[in-house]
XYZ file of C-alpha atoms in Angstrom:
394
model
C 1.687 17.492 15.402
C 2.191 21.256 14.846
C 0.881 22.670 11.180
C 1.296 25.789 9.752
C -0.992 27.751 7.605
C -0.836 28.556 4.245
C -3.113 30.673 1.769
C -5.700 29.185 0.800
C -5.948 28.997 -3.124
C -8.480 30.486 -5.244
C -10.744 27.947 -6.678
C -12.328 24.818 -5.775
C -11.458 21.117 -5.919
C -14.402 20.138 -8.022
C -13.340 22.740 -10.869
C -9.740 21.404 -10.952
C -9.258 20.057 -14.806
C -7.536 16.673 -14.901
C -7.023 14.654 -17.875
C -9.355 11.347 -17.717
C -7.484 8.276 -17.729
C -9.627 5.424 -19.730
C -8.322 1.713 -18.698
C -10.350 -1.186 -18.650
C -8.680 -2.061 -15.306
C -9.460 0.950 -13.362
C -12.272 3.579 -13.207
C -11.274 7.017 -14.473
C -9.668 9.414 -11.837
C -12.034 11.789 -11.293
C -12.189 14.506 -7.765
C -16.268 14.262 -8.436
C -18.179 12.120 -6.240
C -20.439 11.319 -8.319
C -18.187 9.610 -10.843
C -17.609 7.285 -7.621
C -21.218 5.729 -6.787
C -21.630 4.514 -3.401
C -20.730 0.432 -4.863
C -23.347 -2.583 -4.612
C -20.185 -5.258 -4.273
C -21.326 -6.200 -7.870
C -18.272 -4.066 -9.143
C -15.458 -5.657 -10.281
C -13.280 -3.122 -7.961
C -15.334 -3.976 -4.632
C -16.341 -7.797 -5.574
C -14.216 -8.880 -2.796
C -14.475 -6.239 -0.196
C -16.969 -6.850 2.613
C -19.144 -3.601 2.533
C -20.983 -4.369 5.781
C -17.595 -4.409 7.585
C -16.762 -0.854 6.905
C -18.509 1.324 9.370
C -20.340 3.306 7.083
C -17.076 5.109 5.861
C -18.809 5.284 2.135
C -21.904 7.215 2.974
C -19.591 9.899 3.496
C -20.262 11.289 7.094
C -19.208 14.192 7.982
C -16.406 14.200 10.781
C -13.521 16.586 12.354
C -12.246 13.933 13.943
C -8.296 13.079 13.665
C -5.308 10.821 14.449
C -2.837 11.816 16.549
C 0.646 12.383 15.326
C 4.223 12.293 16.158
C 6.950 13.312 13.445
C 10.460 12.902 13.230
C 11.471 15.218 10.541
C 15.303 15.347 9.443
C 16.908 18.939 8.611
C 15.669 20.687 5.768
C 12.231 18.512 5.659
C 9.134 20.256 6.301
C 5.460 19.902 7.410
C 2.935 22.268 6.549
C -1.374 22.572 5.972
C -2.383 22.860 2.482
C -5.840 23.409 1.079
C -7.265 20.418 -1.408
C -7.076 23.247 -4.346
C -3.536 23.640 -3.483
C -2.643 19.644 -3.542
C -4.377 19.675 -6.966
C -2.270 22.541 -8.040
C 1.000 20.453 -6.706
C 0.057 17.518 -9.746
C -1.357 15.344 -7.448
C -2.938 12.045 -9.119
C -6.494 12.628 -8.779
C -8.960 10.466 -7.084
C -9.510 6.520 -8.404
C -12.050 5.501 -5.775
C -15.066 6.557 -4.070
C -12.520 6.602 -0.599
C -9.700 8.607 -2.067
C -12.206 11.089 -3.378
C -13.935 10.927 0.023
C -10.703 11.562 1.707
C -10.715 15.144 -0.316
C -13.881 15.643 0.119
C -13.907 15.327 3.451
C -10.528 15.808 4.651
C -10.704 19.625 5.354
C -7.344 20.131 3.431
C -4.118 18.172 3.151
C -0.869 18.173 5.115
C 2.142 18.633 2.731
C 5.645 17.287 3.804
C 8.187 18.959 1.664
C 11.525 17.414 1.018
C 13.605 19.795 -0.610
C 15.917 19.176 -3.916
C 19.027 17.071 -3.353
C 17.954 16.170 0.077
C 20.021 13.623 1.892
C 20.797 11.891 4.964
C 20.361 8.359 6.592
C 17.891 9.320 8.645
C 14.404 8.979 7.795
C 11.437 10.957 7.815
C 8.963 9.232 10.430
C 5.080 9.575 10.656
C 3.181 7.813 13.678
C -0.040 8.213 13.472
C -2.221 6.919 15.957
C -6.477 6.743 16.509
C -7.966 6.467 19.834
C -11.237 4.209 19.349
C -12.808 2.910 15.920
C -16.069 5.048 16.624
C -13.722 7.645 15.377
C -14.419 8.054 11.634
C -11.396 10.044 10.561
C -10.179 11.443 7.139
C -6.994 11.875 5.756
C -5.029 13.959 3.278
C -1.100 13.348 2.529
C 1.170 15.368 -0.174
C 4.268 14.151 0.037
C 6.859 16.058 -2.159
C 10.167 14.996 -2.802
C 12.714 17.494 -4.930
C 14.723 16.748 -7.805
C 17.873 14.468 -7.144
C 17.147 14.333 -3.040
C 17.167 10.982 -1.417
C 15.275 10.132 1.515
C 12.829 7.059 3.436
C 9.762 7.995 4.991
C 7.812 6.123 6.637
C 3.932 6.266 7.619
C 3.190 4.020 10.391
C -0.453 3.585 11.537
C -1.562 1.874 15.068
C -4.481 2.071 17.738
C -8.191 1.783 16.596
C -10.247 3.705 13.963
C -12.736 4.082 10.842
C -10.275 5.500 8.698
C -10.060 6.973 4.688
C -6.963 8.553 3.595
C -6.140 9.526 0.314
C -1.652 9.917 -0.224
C -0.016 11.334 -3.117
C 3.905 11.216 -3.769
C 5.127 13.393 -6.129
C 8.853 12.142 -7.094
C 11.272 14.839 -8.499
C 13.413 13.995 -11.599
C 16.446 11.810 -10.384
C 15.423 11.186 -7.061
C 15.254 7.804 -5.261
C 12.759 7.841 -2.642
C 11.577 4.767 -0.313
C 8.330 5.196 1.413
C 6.670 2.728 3.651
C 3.659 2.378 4.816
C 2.959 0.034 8.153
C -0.278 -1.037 8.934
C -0.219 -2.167 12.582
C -3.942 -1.310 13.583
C -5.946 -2.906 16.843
C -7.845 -5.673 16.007
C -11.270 -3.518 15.417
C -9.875 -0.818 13.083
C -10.706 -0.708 9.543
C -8.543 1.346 7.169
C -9.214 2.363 3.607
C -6.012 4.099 1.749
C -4.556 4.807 -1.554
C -1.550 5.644 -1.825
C -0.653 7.195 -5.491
C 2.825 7.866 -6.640
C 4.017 9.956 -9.719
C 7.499 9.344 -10.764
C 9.733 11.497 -12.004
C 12.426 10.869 -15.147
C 15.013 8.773 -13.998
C 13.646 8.579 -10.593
C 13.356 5.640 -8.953
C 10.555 4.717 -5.974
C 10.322 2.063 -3.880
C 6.910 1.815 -2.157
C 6.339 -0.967 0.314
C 2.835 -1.457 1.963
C 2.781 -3.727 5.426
C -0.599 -5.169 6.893
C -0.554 -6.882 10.036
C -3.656 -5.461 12.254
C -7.040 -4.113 11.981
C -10.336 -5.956 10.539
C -10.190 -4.787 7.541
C -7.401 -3.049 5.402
C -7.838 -2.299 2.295
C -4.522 -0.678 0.020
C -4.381 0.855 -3.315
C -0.660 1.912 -4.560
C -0.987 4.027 -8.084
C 1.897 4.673 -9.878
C 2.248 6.770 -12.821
C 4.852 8.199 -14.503
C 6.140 12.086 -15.537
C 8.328 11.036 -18.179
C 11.212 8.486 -19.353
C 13.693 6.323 -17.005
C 11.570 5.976 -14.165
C 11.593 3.362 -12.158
C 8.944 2.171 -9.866
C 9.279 -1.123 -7.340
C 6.347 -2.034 -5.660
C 6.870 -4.544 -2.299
C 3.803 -5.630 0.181
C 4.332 -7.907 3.210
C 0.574 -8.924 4.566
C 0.129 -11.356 7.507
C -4.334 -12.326 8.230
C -5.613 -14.178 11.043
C -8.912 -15.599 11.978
C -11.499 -13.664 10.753
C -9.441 -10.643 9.628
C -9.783 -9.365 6.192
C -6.501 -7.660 4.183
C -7.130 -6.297 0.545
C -4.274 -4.496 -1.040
C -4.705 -3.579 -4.834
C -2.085 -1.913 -7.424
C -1.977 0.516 -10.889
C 1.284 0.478 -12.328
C 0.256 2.785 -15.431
C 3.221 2.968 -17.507
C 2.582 6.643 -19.194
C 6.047 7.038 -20.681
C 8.131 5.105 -22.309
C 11.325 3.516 -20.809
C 10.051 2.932 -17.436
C 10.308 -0.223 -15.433
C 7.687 -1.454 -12.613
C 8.321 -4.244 -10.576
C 6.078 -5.764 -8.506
C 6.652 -8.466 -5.108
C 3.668 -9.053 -2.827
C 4.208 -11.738 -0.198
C 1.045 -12.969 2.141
C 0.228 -15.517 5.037
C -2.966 -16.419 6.589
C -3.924 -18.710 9.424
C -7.103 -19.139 11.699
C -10.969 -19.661 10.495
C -12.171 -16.933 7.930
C -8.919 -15.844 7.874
C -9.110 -13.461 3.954
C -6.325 -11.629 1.631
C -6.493 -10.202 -1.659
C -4.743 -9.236 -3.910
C -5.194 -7.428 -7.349
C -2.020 -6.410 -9.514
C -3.037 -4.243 -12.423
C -0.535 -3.570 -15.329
C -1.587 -0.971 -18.035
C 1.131 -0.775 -20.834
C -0.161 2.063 -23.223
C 0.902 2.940 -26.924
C 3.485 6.084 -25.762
C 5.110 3.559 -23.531
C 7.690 1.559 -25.830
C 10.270 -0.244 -24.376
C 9.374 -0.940 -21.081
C 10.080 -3.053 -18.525
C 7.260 -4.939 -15.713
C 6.751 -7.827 -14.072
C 4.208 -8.681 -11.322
C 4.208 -11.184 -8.614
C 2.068 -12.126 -5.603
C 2.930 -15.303 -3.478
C 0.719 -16.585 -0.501
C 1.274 -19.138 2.473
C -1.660 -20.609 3.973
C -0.968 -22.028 7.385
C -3.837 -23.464 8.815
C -7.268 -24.756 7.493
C -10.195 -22.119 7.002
C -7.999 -19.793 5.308
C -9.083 -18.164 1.641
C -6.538 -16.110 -0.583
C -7.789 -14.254 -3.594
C -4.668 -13.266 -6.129
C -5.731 -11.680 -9.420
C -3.247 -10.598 -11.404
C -3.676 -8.338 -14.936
C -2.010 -6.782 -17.867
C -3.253 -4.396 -20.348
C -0.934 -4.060 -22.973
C -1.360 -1.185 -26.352
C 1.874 -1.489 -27.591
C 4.729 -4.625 -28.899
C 7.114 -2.793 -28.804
C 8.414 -2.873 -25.156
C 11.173 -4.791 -23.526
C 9.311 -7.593 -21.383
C 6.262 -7.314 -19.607
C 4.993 -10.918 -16.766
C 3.369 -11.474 -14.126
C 3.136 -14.769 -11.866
C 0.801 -15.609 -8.728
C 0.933 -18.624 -6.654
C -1.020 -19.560 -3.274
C 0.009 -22.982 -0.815
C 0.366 -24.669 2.134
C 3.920 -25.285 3.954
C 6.460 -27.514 1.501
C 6.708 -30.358 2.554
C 10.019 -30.922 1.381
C 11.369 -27.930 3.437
C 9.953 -29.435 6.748
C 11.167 -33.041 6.357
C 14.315 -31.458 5.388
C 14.533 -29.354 8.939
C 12.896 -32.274 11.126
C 15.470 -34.780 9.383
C 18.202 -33.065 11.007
C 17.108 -32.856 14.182
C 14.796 -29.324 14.662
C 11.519 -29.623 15.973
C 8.144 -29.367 14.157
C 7.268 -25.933 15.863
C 10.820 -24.968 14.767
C 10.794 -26.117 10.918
C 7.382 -24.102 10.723
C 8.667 -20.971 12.095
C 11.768 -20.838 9.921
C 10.140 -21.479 6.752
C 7.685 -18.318 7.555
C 10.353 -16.568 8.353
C 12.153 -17.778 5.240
C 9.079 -17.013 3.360
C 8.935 -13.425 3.903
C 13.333 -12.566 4.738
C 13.863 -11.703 1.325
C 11.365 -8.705 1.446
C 11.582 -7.631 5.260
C 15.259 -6.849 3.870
C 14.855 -4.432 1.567
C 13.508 -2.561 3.874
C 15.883 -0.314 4.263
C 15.289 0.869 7.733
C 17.067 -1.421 10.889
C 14.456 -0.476 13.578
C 11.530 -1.450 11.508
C 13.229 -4.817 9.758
C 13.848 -5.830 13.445
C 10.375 -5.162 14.260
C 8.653 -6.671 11.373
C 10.472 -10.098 12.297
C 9.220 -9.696 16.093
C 5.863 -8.975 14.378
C 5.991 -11.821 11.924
C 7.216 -14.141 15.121
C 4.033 -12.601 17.265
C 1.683 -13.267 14.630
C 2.617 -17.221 14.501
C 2.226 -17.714 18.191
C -1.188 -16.756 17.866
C -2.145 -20.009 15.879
C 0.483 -22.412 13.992
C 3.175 -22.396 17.156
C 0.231 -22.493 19.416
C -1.010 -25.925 17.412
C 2.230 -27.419 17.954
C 3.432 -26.511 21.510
């Protein structure tokens, strides 16, 4: 990837003055380390995060390590190097977590990519970003600025092997419609801490869709806030575990204006021993924000024996006066109703299991948006299964 430099801007990080957001679902944002503690796993925030499996990314090393990138950037959409001060400047949401704060911290500036106002085009801004070996402990730093009334898809893809802590913000300009996804195809040994935190714009609308497949352990946080009224906010995640892996993706839809609408579809599988996926959904409705609009839902399919899925969702509400506000969570096995229907009519038990996965998760792998990756997710999704429930059955 080729950066260029801008001036740095006077004044630190640490000194940058951002309003404190009090919620009892989330810790206050804060850029301060010390407002993030290195956690115990007693926290309700870490309670189901294995801390021994992280490589030591919380102590806060030190590193100038990187990931390698490759960028396909459409006309008119640019990448430069920022300095932290500067992404504060930009209204980034600050910090919720002792990683995102860490990823400042530590990151040695951010990289800004700069879609200008009424941006289109059907092609879509693509970030590969690859590591090299998980002894790499690697921090990361994303703006991501989209102007008033564009339109555009980016997506940050991550593969090969590292210990890494990155820290995204997405500032939406008023009436733009932006989808960004985020693909989580790591080795087997990598472990991946990110947030990715989103302020929307009025009458902008955001789709943000995270997608775990690899690594050992992944753990997501999408923030969303909002800049004023109409905004709109839909928050997907697609999230496939096998033995022994562990895949933790948690949301903040903080509806901070009134009018806005947040909805919410995260859809899981797990199979082989020790197999482990969480989920947290976290709604915060506050006084300002009359007549909203939110629902929240997390589904899970477990496929083999061994397998545990955590689904927690939450909502905070301060005001009556908004227009509907649910949520609804719901883990099993395969229905068996839907295989006796498929082996009735002639399809083989390998068969009826692979269709109803890939019935499971159709309905999200299609709003995708982008052809290439929808194809790839079902070749994933198809991969993934041979490893254990086709393998059972052959």
């Amino acid at each position: 990837m080729t950066v260029t430099e801008t001036p740095a801007v006077a004044g630190a990080v640490e000194g940058a003055a951002e309003k404190r957001i009090e919620s009892h679902l989330n810790p206050p944002p804060s850029y301060d380390l010390a407002d993030h503690p290195v956690p115990t796993g007693r926290e309700e925030i870490w309670r189901f995060t294995p801390l021994k499996r992280l490589g030591g990314i919380l102590d806060g090393e030190p590193s100038d390590r990187h990931l390698d990138w490759d960028t396909t950037l459409p006309d008119g959409v640019t990448l430069t190097k920022i300095s932290a001060a500067e992404a504060v400047e930009l209204g980034e949401l600050a910090p919720g977590d002792r990683p995102a704060a860490l990823a400042v911290a530590e990151g040695g500036g951010a990289v800004l990519l700069d879609v200008p106002a009424d941006h289109t085009g059907d092609e879509p801004v693509w970030l590969r970003l690859h590591g090299s070996s998980v002894d790499d402990l690697v921090w990361g730093h994303l703006v991501i600025r989209v102007g008033p009334h564009a339109d555009v898809t980016i997506v940050v893809e991550h593969t090969g092997s590292a210990r890494y802590c990155a820290t995204t913000s997405v500032l939406v300009g008023d009436g733009a419609k932006v989808n960004v996804l985020t693909l989580q195809d790591w080795d087997d040994d990598a472990v991946h801490l990110g947030r990715d935190a989103i302020r929307v714009g009025r009458d902008a609308f955001v789709r943000h869709t995270a997608i775990s497949f690899g690594g050992d352990l992944v753990r997501m946080h999408a923030n969303v806030e909002y800049d004023g009224p109409g905004g709109e906010a839909e928050l997907l995640g697609l999230y496939f575990a096998d033995e022994g892996q562990h895949i933790e993706h948690r949301l903040f839809a903080d509806h901070t204006a009134p009018h806005t609408k947040s909805h919410v579809l995260y859809k899981g599988a797990l199979q082989g021993q020790g197999a482990h996926t969480v989920w947290v959904g976290n709604v915060l409705i506050r006084k300002v924000a009359e007549g909203i609009d939110t629902y929240e839902e997390n589904r899970n399919l477990v496929l083999t024996d061994g397998c545990q899925a955590d689904s927690v969702p939450n909502l905070e509400i301060e005001t009556g006066e908004i227009k509907g506000a649910g949520h609804a969570s719901a883990t099993g096995r395969f229905d068996d109703e839907q295989l006796f229907y498929l082996r009735s009519r002639g399809v083989s038990e390998a068969e009826a299991h692979r269709l109803v996965v890939h019935g499971f998760f159709n309905d999200l792998i299609r709003k995708v948006g982008v052809p290439a990756l929808q194809e790839k997710l079902m070749a994933t999704v198809e991969d993934e299964l041979a490893k254990n429930v086709l393998k059972e059955l052959a």
